[in-house]
PDB file of C-alpha atoms in Angstrom:
ATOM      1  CA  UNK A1340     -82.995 119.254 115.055  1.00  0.00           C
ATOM      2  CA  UNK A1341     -81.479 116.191 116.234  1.00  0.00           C
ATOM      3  CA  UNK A1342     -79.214 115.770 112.918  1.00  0.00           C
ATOM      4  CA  UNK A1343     -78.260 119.620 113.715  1.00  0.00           C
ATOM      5  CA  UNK A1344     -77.056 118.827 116.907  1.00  0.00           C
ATOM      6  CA  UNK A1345     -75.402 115.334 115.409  1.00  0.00           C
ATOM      7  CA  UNK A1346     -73.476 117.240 112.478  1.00  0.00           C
ATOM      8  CA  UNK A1347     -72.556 120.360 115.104  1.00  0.00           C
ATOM      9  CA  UNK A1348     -70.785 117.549 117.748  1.00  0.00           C
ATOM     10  CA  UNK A1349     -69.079 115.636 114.997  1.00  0.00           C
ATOM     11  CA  UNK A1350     -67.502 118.820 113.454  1.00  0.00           C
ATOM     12  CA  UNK A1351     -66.442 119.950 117.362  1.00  0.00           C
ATOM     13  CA  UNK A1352     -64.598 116.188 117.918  1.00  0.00           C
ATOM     14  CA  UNK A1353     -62.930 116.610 114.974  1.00  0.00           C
ATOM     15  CA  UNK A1354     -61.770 120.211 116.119  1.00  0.00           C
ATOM     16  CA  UNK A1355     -61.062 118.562 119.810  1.00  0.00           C
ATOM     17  CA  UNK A1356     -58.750 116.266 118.126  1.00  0.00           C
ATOM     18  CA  UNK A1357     -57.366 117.914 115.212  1.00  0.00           C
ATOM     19  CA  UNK A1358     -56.189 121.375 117.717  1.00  0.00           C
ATOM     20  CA  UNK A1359     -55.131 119.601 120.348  1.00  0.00           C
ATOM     21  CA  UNK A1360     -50.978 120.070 122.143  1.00  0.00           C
ATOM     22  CA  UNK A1361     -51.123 116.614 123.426  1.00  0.00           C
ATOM     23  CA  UNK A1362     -52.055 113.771 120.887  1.00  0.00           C
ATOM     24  CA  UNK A1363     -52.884 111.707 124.021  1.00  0.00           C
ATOM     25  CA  UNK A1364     -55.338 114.095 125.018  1.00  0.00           C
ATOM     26  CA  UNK A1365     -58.153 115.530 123.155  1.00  0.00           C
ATOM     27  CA  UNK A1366     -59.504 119.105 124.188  1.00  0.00           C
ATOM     28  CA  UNK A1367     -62.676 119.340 126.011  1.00  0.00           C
ATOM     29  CA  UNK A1368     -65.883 120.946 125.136  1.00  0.00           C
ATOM     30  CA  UNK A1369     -65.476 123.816 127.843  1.00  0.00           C
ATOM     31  CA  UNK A1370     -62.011 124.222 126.081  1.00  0.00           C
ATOM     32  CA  UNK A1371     -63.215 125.089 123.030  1.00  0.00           C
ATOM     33  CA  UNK A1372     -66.437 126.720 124.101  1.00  0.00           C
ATOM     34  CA  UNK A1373     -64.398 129.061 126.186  1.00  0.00           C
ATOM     35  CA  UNK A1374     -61.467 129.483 123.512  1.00  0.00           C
ATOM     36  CA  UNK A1375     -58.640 128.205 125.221  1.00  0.00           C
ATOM     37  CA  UNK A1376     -56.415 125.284 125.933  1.00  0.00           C
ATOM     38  CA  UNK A1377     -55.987 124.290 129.410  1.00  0.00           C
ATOM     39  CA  UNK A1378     -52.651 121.794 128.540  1.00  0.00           C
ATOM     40  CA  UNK A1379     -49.429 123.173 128.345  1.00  0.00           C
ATOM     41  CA  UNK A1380     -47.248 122.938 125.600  1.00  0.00           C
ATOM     42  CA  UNK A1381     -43.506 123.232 125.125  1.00  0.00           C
ATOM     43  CA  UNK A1382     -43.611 124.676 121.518  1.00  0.00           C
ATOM     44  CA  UNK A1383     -45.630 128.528 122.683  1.00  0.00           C
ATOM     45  CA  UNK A1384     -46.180 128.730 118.863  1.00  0.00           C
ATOM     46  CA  UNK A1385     -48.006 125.759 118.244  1.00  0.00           C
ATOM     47  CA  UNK A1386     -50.164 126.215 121.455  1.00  0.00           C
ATOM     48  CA  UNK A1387     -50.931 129.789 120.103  1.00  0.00           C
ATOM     49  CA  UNK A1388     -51.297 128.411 116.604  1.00  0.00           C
ATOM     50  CA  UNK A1389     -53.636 125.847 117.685  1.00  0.00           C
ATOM     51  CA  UNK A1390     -55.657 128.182 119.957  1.00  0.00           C
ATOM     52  CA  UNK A1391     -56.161 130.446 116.791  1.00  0.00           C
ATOM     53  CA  UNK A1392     -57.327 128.085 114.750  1.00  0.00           C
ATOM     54  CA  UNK A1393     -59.403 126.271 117.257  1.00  0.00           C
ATOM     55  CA  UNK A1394     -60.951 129.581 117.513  1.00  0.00           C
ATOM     56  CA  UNK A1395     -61.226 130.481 113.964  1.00  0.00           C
ATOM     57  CA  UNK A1396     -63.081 126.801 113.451  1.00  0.00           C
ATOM     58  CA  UNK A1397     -65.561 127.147 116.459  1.00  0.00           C
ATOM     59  CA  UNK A1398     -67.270 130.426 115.159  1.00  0.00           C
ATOM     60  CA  UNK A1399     -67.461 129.337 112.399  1.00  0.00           C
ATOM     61  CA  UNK A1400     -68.853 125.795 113.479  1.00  0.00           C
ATOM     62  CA  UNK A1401     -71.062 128.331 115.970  1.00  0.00           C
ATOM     63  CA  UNK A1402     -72.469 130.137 113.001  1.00  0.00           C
ATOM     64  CA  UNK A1403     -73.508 127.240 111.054  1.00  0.00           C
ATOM     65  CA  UNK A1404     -75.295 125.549 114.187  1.00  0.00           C
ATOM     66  CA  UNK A1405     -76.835 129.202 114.554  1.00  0.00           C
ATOM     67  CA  UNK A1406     -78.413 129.817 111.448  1.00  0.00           C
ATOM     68  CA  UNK A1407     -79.269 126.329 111.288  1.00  0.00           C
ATOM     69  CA  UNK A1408     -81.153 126.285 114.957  1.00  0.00           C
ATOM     70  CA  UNK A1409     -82.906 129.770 113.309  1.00  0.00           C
ATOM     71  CA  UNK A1410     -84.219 127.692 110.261  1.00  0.00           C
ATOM     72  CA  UNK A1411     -85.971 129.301 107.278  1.00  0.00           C
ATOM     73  CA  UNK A1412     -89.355 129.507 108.210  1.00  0.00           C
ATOM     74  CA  UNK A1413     -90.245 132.688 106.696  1.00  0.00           C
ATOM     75  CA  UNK A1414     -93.781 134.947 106.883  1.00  0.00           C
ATOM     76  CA  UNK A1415     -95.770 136.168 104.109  1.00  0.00           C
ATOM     77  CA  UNK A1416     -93.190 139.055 103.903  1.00  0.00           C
ATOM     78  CA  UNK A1417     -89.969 137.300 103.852  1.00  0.00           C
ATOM     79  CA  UNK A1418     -88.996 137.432 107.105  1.00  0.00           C
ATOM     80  CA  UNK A1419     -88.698 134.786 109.903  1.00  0.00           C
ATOM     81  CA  UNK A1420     -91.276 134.557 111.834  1.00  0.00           C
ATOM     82  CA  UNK A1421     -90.304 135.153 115.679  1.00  0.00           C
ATOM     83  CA  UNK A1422     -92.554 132.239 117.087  1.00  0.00           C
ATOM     84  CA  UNK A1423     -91.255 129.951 114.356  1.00  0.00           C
ATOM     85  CA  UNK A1424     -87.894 130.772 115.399  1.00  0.00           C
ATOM     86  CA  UNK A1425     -88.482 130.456 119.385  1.00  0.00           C
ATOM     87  CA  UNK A1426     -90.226 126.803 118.552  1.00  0.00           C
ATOM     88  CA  UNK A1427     -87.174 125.781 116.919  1.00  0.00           C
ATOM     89  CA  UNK A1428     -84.951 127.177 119.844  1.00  0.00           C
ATOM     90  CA  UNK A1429     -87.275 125.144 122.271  1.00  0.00           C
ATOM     91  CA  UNK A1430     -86.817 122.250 120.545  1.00  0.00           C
ATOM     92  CA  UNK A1431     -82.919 122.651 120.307  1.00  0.00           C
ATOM     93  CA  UNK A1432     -82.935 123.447 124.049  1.00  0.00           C
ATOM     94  CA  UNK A1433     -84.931 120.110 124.674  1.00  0.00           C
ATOM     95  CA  UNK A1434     -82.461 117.991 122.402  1.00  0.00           C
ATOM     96  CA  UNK A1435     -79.555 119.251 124.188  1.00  0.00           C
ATOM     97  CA  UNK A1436     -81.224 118.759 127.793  1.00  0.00           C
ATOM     98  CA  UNK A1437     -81.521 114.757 126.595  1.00  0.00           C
ATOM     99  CA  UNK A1438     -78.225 114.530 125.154  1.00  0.00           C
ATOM    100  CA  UNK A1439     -76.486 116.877 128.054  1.00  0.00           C
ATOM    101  CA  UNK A1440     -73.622 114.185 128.795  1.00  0.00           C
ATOM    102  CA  UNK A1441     -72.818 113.793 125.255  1.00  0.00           C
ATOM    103  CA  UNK A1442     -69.877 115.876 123.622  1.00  0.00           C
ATOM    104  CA  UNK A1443     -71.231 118.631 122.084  1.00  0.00           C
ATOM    105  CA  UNK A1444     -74.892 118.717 124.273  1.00  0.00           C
ATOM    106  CA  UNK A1445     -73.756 121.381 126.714  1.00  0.00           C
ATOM    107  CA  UNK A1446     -72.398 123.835 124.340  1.00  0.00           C
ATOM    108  CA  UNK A1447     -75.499 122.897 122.091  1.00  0.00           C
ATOM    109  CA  UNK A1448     -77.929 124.044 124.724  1.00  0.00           C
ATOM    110  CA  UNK A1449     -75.491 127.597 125.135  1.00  0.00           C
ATOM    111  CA  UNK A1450     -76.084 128.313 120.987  1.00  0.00           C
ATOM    112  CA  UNK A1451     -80.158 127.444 121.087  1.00  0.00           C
ATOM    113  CA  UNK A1452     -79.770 130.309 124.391  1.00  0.00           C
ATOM    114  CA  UNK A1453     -77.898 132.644 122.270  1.00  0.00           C
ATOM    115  CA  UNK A1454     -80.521 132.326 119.522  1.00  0.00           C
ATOM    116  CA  UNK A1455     -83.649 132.619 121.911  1.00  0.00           C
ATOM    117  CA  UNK A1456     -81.529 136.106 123.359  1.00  0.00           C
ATOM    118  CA  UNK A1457     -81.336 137.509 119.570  1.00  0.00           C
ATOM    119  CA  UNK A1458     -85.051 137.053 119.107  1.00  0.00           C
ATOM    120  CA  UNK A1459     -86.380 138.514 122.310  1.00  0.00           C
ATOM    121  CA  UNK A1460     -83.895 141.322 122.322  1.00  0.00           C
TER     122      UNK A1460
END
């Protein structure tokens, strides 16, 4: 789980730095979490351009850490097993508890949540 979390905050720096208005100023993790960039920008198309493709890259980054945090434990019929799945969330939760002031921790905690809400409901 930890090299999940690892691979999932590497690939959100490099969107933090690579969609960023100001090369001075990296965007933050609630930035991209929430889909939006807080600096202002005096080009409006490369501010929206950036926002799109910030948001574009962190689904996409969100999927992978997803379906990664779900595993592939599967049952005797195929399918994952829902206590397989909710130990893997636990774990995920735990990791991102430990590495909370780390880039990446916060929003790590919010997917293994999302994931734990998909099983139960």
């Amino acid at each position: 789980m930890v090299t999940i979390l690892e691979h999932y905050a590497r690939e959100l720096e490099i969107i933090s730095s690579s969609r960023c208005v100001l090369a001075s100023q990296p965007l933050s993790e609630e930035e991209i979490v929430a889909g939006s960039i807080v600096a202002s920008c005096p080009q409006y198309r490369m501010r929206k351009g950036n926002i799109a493709a910030m948001r574009r890259e962190s689904t996409d980054l969100c999927v992978m850490a997803r379906d990664a945090i779900k595993g592939a434990h599967l049952d005797g019929d195929g399918e994952q097993s829902d206590i397989s799945v909710l130990r893997r969330v636990w774990n995920a939760w735990k990791i991102s508890i430990a590495c909370e002031g780390s880039f990446g921790g916060k929003s790590f905690g919010l997917l293994a949540c999302n994931v734990a809400f998909e099983v139960l409901g």
